[in-house]
Coordinates of C-alpha atoms in Angstrom, one line a residue:
M23 CA -13.6 -16.8 25.4
I24 CA -10.1 -15.5 26.0
D25 CA -6.8 -17.4 25.4
A26 CA -8.4 -20.8 25.7
V27 CA -5.9 -22.7 23.5
S28 CA -2.1 -23.2 23.5
G29 CA 0.5 -25.8 22.4
S30 CA 4.1 -26.5 21.5
T31 CA 5.9 -28.3 18.7
L32 CA 8.9 -28.0 16.4
G33 CA 6.8 -28.9 13.3
R34 CA 3.3 -27.6 12.6
L35 CA 1.2 -26.0 15.4
S36 CA -2.4 -25.3 14.6
L37 CA -4.7 -23.5 17.1
S38 CA -8.4 -22.9 16.9
Q39 CA -10.8 -21.1 19.2
T40 CA -14.5 -20.4 18.7
A41 CA -17.1 -18.5 20.7
D42 CA -20.7 -19.3 19.6
A43 CA -23.4 -17.3 21.4
G44 CA -26.8 -18.6 22.0
S45 CA -29.9 -17.6 20.2
G46 CA -32.7 -15.5 21.8
G47 CA -35.6 -17.4 23.3
Y48 CA -39.0 -17.9 21.8
S49 CA -42.0 -15.9 23.0
E50 CA -45.7 -16.6 22.2
N51 CA -47.2 -13.5 23.7
R52 CA -44.3 -11.2 24.5
L53 CA -41.2 -9.9 22.8
A54 CA -38.7 -12.6 21.9
G55 CA -35.2 -12.6 23.4
H56 CA -32.3 -11.0 21.6
G57 CA -29.3 -13.1 20.4
G58 CA -26.3 -13.4 22.7
S59 CA -23.0 -11.6 22.0
A60 CA -19.8 -13.5 21.3
L61 CA -16.2 -12.6 22.1
S62 CA -13.3 -14.8 21.1
S63 CA -9.8 -13.3 21.8
L64 CA -6.4 -15.0 21.5
T65 CA -2.9 -13.7 22.1
Y66 CA -0.1 -16.2 21.4
S67 CA 3.7 -16.1 20.8
D68 CA 5.8 -19.0 19.7
A69 CA 9.5 -19.6 19.1
N70 CA 9.6 -23.2 18.1
A71 CA 7.1 -24.2 15.4
Q72 CA 8.2 -24.1 11.8
D73 CA 4.6 -23.7 10.7
L74 CA 2.3 -21.7 13.0
A75 CA -1.4 -21.3 12.3
A76 CA -4.3 -20.0 14.4
V77 CA -8.0 -19.4 13.7
V78 CA -10.2 -17.4 16.0
R79 CA -14.0 -17.2 15.4
A80 CA -16.9 -15.5 17.1
V81 CA -20.6 -16.0 16.1
G82 CA -23.3 -13.8 17.5
G83 CA -26.6 -15.4 18.4
R84 CA -29.7 -15.2 16.3
G85 CA -32.7 -13.2 17.5
G86 CA -35.4 -15.3 19.0
R87 CA -38.7 -16.1 17.3
A88 CA -42.0 -14.7 18.5
G89 CA -45.7 -15.3 17.9
A90 CA -47.7 -13.1 15.6
G91 CA -47.5 -9.4 16.2
S92 CA -44.8 -9.7 18.9
G93 CA -42.3 -7.1 17.6
H94 CA -38.7 -7.9 16.9
A95 CA -35.5 -9.4 18.2
N96 CA -32.0 -8.2 17.6
G97 CA -29.1 -10.4 16.5
G98 CA -26.1 -10.7 18.8
D99 CA -22.8 -8.8 18.2
A100 CA -19.6 -10.7 17.5
M101 CA -15.9 -9.7 18.2
A102 CA -13.0 -11.8 17.1
S103 CA -9.4 -10.8 18.0
L104 CA -6.1 -12.5 17.3
T105 CA -2.5 -11.4 18.0
L106 CA -0.1 -14.0 16.7
N107 CA 3.7 -13.9 16.7
S108 CA 6.5 -16.2 15.8
S109 CA 10.2 -15.5 16.5
R110 CA 11.5 -18.5 14.7
Q111 CA 13.5 -17.3 11.6
G112 CA 12.1 -18.5 8.3
S113 CA 8.9 -19.8 9.8
L114 CA 5.4 -19.8 8.2
V115 CA 2.8 -17.9 10.2
N116 CA -0.8 -17.8 9.2
G117 CA -3.6 -16.2 11.2
E118 CA -7.3 -15.8 10.7
A119 CA -10.0 -13.9 12.7
R120 CA -13.7 -14.3 11.7
A121 CA -16.6 -12.5 13.3
E122 CA -20.2 -13.1 12.3
G123 CA -23.0 -11.0 13.7
G124 CA -26.3 -12.7 14.6
N125 CA -29.2 -12.4 12.3
A126 CA -32.3 -10.5 13.4
T127 CA -35.9 -11.6 13.4
G128 CA -38.9 -9.4 12.5
T129 CA -37.8 -5.8 12.4
G130 CA -34.9 -6.3 14.7
L131 CA -31.3 -5.1 14.1
G132 CA -28.6 -7.4 12.8
G133 CA -25.7 -8.0 15.1
A134 CA -22.5 -5.9 14.5
A135 CA -19.3 -7.8 13.6
R136 CA -15.7 -6.8 14.2
A137 CA -12.5 -8.7 13.4
V138 CA -9.1 -7.4 14.6
I139 CA -6.0 -9.3 13.8
A140 CA -2.2 -8.7 13.8
V141 CA 0.2 -11.4 12.7
S142 CA 4.0 -11.0 12.8
G143 CA 7.0 -13.2 12.2
E144 CA 10.4 -13.6 10.7
G145 CA 9.5 -15.4 7.5
H146 CA 6.3 -15.6 5.4
V147 CA 3.3 -14.1 7.2
S148 CA -0.3 -14.2 6.2
S149 CA -3.1 -12.4 8.1
V150 CA -6.8 -12.7 7.2
G151 CA -9.7 -10.8 8.8
Y152 CA -13.4 -11.4 8.0
A153 CA -16.4 -9.6 9.5
S154 CA -20.0 -10.1 8.5
G155 CA -22.8 -8.1 10.0
G156 CA -26.0 -10.0 10.9
L157 CA -28.8 -10.0 8.3
A158 CA -32.0 -8.1 8.9
S159 CA -34.8 -6.3 7.1
P160 CA -33.6 -3.6 4.6
G161 CA -31.7 -0.8 6.3
R162 CA -31.3 -2.7 9.6
A163 CA -28.4 -5.1 8.9
G164 CA -25.4 -5.2 11.2
A165 CA -22.3 -3.1 10.6
A166 CA -19.0 -4.8 9.8
S167 CA -15.4 -3.9 10.5
A168 CA -12.2 -5.8 9.7
E169 CA -8.8 -4.5 10.8
V170 CA -5.9 -6.6 9.6
A171 CA -2.1 -6.3 9.9
A172 CA 0.7 -8.6 8.7
I173 CA 4.4 -7.9 9.6
S174 CA 7.5 -9.7 8.5
T175 CA 11.1 -8.8 9.2
Q176 CA 13.0 -11.4 7.1
R177 CA 14.9 -10.5 3.9
G178 CA 13.3 -12.4 1.1
G179 CA 10.2 -13.0 3.2
S180 CA 6.6 -11.9 2.5
A181 CA 3.7 -10.2 4.3
R182 CA 0.1 -10.6 3.1
A183 CA -2.9 -8.9 4.7
E184 CA -6.5 -9.5 3.6
A185 CA -9.6 -7.7 5.1
T186 CA -13.2 -8.4 4.3
A187 CA -16.2 -6.5 5.7
L188 CA -19.7 -7.3 4.7
G189 CA -22.3 -5.0 6.1
A190 CA -25.1 -5.5 3.5
T191 CA -27.1 -2.3 3.8
H192 CA -25.0 -0.9 6.7
Q193 CA -21.5 0.5 7.3
S194 CA -18.6 -1.6 6.2
D195 CA -14.9 -0.8 6.9
A196 CA -12.1 -3.0 5.6
L197 CA -8.6 -2.0 6.6
A198 CA -5.6 -4.1 5.5
R199 CA -1.9 -3.3 6.0
A200 CA 1.2 -5.4 5.1
D201 CA 4.7 -4.4 6.2
L202 CA 8.0 -6.0 5.4
G203 CA 11.1 -4.9 7.3
A204 CA 13.6 -6.1 4.7
P205 CA 13.6 -6.5 0.9
G206 CA 10.9 -8.8 -0.3
R207 CA 7.1 -8.6 -1.1
A208 CA 4.2 -7.1 0.8
E209 CA 0.6 -7.3 -0.4
A210 CA -2.7 -6.0 1.0
S211 CA -6.3 -6.3 -0.2
A212 CA -9.5 -4.8 1.3
H213 CA -13.0 -5.8 0.3
G214 CA -16.1 -4.0 1.5
D215 CA -19.7 -4.5 0.8
G216 CA -22.2 -2.1 2.3
S217 CA -24.0 1.2 1.9
A218 CA -21.1 3.2 3.3
G219 CA -17.6 2.9 4.7
R220 CA -14.1 2.5 3.3
A221 CA -11.8 -0.2 1.8
L222 CA -8.2 0.7 2.5
A223 CA -5.1 -1.4 1.5
Q224 CA -1.5 -0.4 2.4
A225 CA 1.7 -2.3 1.6
G226 CA 5.3 -1.2 2.5
V227 CA 8.8 -2.6 2.3
Q228 CA 11.9 -1.3 4.0
G229 CA 15.3 -1.8 2.3
G230 CA 17.9 -0.4 4.7
A231 CA 20.1 2.6 4.2
G232 CA 17.1 4.8 4.2
R233 CA 15.4 3.1 1.3
S234 CA 11.7 2.2 1.4
V235 CA 8.7 1.9 -0.9
S236 CA 5.0 1.9 -0.2
A237 CA 1.7 1.6 -2.0
S238 CA -1.8 2.6 -0.8
A239 CA -5.3 2.3 -2.3
H240 CA -8.5 3.7 -0.8
S241 CA -12.1 3.3 -2.0
D242 CA -15.4 4.6 -0.7
V243 CA -17.6 1.6 -0.1
S244 CA -20.9 1.5 -2.0
G245 CA -22.0 -2.0 -2.9
Q246 CA -19.1 -4.4 -3.5
T247 CA -15.8 -2.5 -3.4
D248 CA -12.2 -3.6 -3.6
S249 CA -8.8 -2.0 -3.0
H250 CA -5.4 -3.6 -3.6
A251 CA -1.8 -2.6 -2.8
R252 CA 1.4 -4.4 -3.6
A253 CA 5.0 -3.3 -2.9
V254 CA 8.1 -5.2 -4.0
M255 CA 11.8 -4.6 -3.3
G256 CA 14.8 -6.8 -4.2
G257 CA 13.2 -8.5 -7.2
S258 CA 14.2 -8.3 -10.8
L259 CA 13.0 -5.0 -12.4
D260 CA 12.7 -6.6 -15.8
L261 CA 10.5 -9.4 -14.5
W262 CA 8.0 -6.9 -13.0
L263 CA 7.9 -4.3 -15.8
D264 CA 5.4 -5.9 -18.1
P265 CA 3.3 -8.1 -15.8
I266 CA 2.0 -5.0 -13.9
A267 CA -1.3 -4.8 -15.8
P268 CA -4.6 -2.9 -15.1
A269 CA -6.6 -4.5 -12.3
A270 CA -10.1 -4.9 -13.7
G271 CA -12.9 -4.5 -11.2
L272 CA -10.9 -2.9 -8.4
G273 CA -12.1 0.4 -6.9
A274 CA -8.5 1.5 -6.4
F275 CA -5.1 -0.2 -6.8
S276 CA -1.4 0.6 -6.6
Y277 CA 1.4 -1.8 -7.5
V278 CA 4.9 -0.6 -7.0
V279 CA 8.4 -2.1 -7.5
A280 CA 11.6 -0.5 -6.2
G281 CA 14.4 -0.9 -8.7
S282 CA 17.9 -2.2 -7.9
G283 CA 19.4 1.0 -9.3
E284 CA 20.3 -0.3 -12.8
S285 CA 18.0 -0.2 -15.8
G286 CA 19.6 -3.2 -17.4
G287 CA 17.2 -4.9 -19.8
A288 CA 14.4 -2.5 -18.9
S289 CA 15.0 -0.8 -22.2
A290 CA 13.5 -3.8 -24.0
G291 CA 10.2 -3.0 -22.4
M292 CA 10.4 0.7 -23.4
H293 CA 10.6 0.3 -27.2
A294 CA 6.9 1.1 -27.6
R295 CA 7.3 4.4 -25.6
P296 CA 9.6 6.4 -27.8
D297 CA 8.9 9.7 -26.0
V298 CA 9.9 8.5 -22.6
Q299 CA 13.4 9.2 -21.6
L300 CA 15.1 6.1 -20.2
V301 CA 18.1 6.9 -18.0
P302 CA 20.6 4.5 -16.5
S303 CA 19.5 4.6 -12.8
V304 CA 16.0 3.3 -12.2
I305 CA 14.6 4.0 -8.8
G306 CA 11.3 2.2 -9.3
H307 CA 8.2 1.7 -11.4
G308 CA 4.6 0.8 -11.0
R309 CA 1.0 1.1 -12.0
M310 CA -1.9 2.7 -10.2
G311 CA -5.6 3.3 -11.0
A312 CA -9.0 4.1 -9.7
G313 CA -12.5 3.2 -10.8
Y314 CA -16.1 3.7 -9.9
G315 CA -17.8 0.4 -9.3
G316 CA -20.8 -0.8 -11.3
A317 CA -22.6 -1.5 -8.0
A318 CA -21.9 1.9 -6.5
S319 CA -24.4 4.8 -6.2
G320 CA -24.0 8.5 -5.5
V321 CA -20.8 10.5 -5.7
R322 CA -17.8 8.4 -4.6
S323 CA -14.0 8.9 -4.5
Y324 CA -11.2 6.4 -5.2
S325 CA -7.5 7.1 -4.7
A326 CA -4.1 5.4 -5.1
S327 CA -0.6 6.4 -4.2
A328 CA 3.0 5.3 -4.3
V329 CA 5.9 6.6 -2.2
F330 CA 9.6 6.1 -2.9
T331 CA 12.1 7.0 -0.1
F332 CA 15.8 6.9 -0.9
T333 CA 19.1 8.9 -0.6
Q334 CA 20.6 10.8 -3.5
E335 CA 24.3 10.6 -2.9
A336 CA 25.1 13.3 -5.4
R337 CA 22.9 16.2 -6.6
S338 CA 20.9 14.9 -9.6
E339 CA 17.7 15.4 -11.5
L340 CA 14.8 13.1 -11.1
V341 CA 12.8 12.0 -14.1
L342 CA 9.3 10.5 -14.1
G343 CA 8.4 8.6 -17.3
M344 CA 4.6 8.3 -17.9
L345 CA 4.0 5.1 -19.8
D346 CA 0.7 3.4 -20.7
F347 CA -2.7 4.9 -19.9
T348 CA -6.0 3.0 -19.9
A349 CA -9.5 4.5 -19.5
N350 CA -13.0 3.1 -19.5
G351 CA -16.4 4.9 -19.3
R352 CA -18.3 7.7 -20.9
G353 CA -15.2 10.0 -20.6
D354 CA -16.8 13.1 -19.1
D355 CA -18.5 14.5 -16.0
F356 CA -15.9 13.3 -13.5
T357 CA -12.8 14.6 -11.8
L358 CA -9.3 13.0 -12.1
R359 CA -6.5 14.6 -10.1
F360 CA -2.8 13.6 -10.2
S361 CA 0.0 15.1 -8.2
V362 CA 3.7 14.5 -7.4
T363 CA 5.1 15.4 -4.0
H364 CA 8.5 15.7 -2.3
F365 CA 7.8 15.1 1.4
D366 CA 5.1 17.7 2.0
T367 CA 5.9 19.9 -1.0
T368 CA 3.8 19.6 -4.1
L369 CA 6.1 19.4 -7.2
L370 CA 3.3 19.3 -9.8
E371 CA -0.5 18.9 -9.8
H372 CA -3.0 18.4 -12.7
S373 CA -6.8 18.0 -12.8
F374 CA -8.8 16.6 -15.7
S375 CA -12.6 16.6 -16.3
G376 CA -12.5 14.1 -19.2
L377 CA -10.8 10.9 -20.0
S378 CA -9.6 12.1 -23.4
A379 CA -7.7 15.1 -21.9
A380 CA -6.2 12.8 -19.3
E381 CA -5.1 10.2 -21.9
S382 CA -3.2 12.7 -24.0
W383 CA -1.4 14.0 -20.9
F384 CA -0.5 10.7 -19.2
A385 CA 0.6 8.5 -22.2
D386 CA 4.2 8.4 -23.3
Q387 CA 5.9 11.5 -21.9
T388 CA 8.8 12.5 -19.6
L389 CA 8.3 14.8 -16.6
H390 CA 11.4 16.5 -15.1
L391 CA 10.7 16.8 -11.4
G392 CA 13.8 18.9 -10.4
T393 CA 17.2 18.4 -8.8
F394 CA 17.6 16.6 -5.5
E395 CA 20.3 15.6 -3.1
G396 CA 20.4 13.7 0.2
E397 CA 17.2 12.2 1.8
T398 CA 14.4 12.2 -0.8
E399 CA 10.8 11.1 -0.7
I400 CA 8.8 11.2 -4.0
G401 CA 5.1 10.5 -3.8
L402 CA 2.6 9.9 -6.7
H403 CA -1.1 10.4 -6.0
L404 CA -4.2 9.8 -8.1
T405 CA -7.8 10.4 -7.2
L406 CA -11.0 9.8 -9.2
T407 CA -14.3 11.3 -8.1
G408 CA -17.5 10.6 -10.0
D409 CA -21.0 9.1 -9.9
F410 CA -21.1 6.6 -12.7
A411 CA -19.0 3.6 -13.9
Q412 CA -15.7 4.7 -15.2
S413 CA -12.0 4.1 -14.5
A414 CA -8.5 5.3 -15.3
D415 CA -5.1 3.8 -14.7
F416 CA -1.5 4.3 -15.8
S417 CA 2.0 2.9 -15.5
Y418 CA 5.2 4.9 -14.8
M419 CA 9.0 4.7 -14.2
L420 CA 11.0 6.9 -11.8
S421 CA 14.7 7.4 -12.7
A422 CA 17.7 9.5 -11.8
P423 CA 20.4 10.2 -14.5
V424 CA 24.1 9.7 -13.9
P425 CA 26.7 12.2 -15.0
E426 CA 27.7 12.0 -18.6
P427 CA 31.3 11.1 -19.4
T428 CA 32.2 14.7 -20.3
S429 CA 30.5 16.0 -17.1
A430 CA 32.3 13.5 -15.0
A431 CA 35.6 14.4 -16.6
L432 CA 35.0 18.1 -15.9
M433 CA 34.0 17.3 -12.3
L434 CA 37.2 15.3 -11.7
A435 CA 39.3 18.1 -13.3
G436 CA 37.6 20.6 -11.0
I437 CA 38.3 18.4 -7.9
A438 CA 42.0 18.1 -9.0
L439 CA 42.3 21.9 -9.4
L440 CA 40.8 22.5 -6.0
R441 CA 43.2 20.1 -4.4
F442 CA 46.1 21.9 -6.1
M443 CA 45.0 25.3 -4.9
A444 CA 44.6 24.0 -1.4
R445 CA 48.2 22.6 -1.4
W446 CA 49.6 25.8 -2.9
R447 CA 47.9 27.9 -0.1
S448 CA 49.3 25.6 2.5
A449 CA 52.8 25.9 1.1
Q450 CA 52.5 29.7 1.0
Q451 CA 51.5 29.8 4.6
S452 CA 54.4 27.6 5.8
S453 CA 57.1 29.5 3.7
P454 CA 59.3 32.2 5.4
D455 CA 58.8 35.9 4.6
P456 CA 61.1 37.0 1.7
E457 CA 62.5 39.9 3.8
D458 CA 63.8 37.3 6.3
W459 CA 66.1 35.8 3.6
T460 CA 68.4 38.8 3.7
S461 CA 68.7 39.0 7.5

């Protein structure tokens, strides 16, 4: 089923499209029929509706039944695809794509499921993708993949992307990305449940004048696994400082807030961190963490990152304040890596093989990253690798000092002197030669 629905209104427009495949036929003495495959695809653009919503669903057919000793029947595959766009400023845009693979019978294979969705608009945008592989005997369930994108361009708007992939004992890939082209809030979450795969969540906000901020969280899927990313620009720094708390149960997370450039009342939230240097210009702050899930097995990796892009108008030092650190688990036999980058250059990198060593390094200290000018991109990266339940997360603040009054005065005096010397040279060049005065 392709582009089977449409409509037009100035108020709320809701579209729904479903492809439901047939089940396989019954056989008494021969192999039963496999379930049918389902495809539901919709591409729709609208410029009128204040509230635009669309749901696309595809359901694979169930494998047919057979008499005793008649083998197996596979479940049907399912593919749901939605591309939804609104060009009306300030509109609400919500899209959902659901794909459900057909269940198998006997020793058949479960149907694979794939949901692909991209929703865009100029207001508040929400995009949800759900894929569930068909059930079957152990080791034969259908794979699941959900690829979700949400894009908004309005200042003060929001973009939310949510991907869920349930592959039971098979591959599960959940990929969610939320992008905002102006100051506001972007949030992405990815949930995977299977024996392998990945859960990747990415969120980014553009602020103009070369400013942007992004967050990313990646988890190896093993059992139920979650990743979460959130990026905010244009909100109050003080309101976001304390509420950024550890995210219990997440495989990986990164929450990041781009500051307005003034620390303001942020000092009130720093009274318990006496060793962290608070400087007047706050570029941003956040929290990130990684944790091995209780349902996981084998060696798995979880990573989180945050990237700040901005322009340093004057040459200045950048300072990274390491704040709270939280750890859970046995505290040994794992690898925790942390690094800070400037574009592709690594500024610092540390590895830890125990939680106690990491805790003493992360908590309450100031890191001087160096001096920068012009276009600048600072990235923070955390990776945890292990094979048992454990987690680590921390909060931070990225700042840039401003010249002290004495330094500013010396700089102004130097500029004045340079201007005087330039004028003196110009006067010397335009004055006649002294020997010419006597002629």
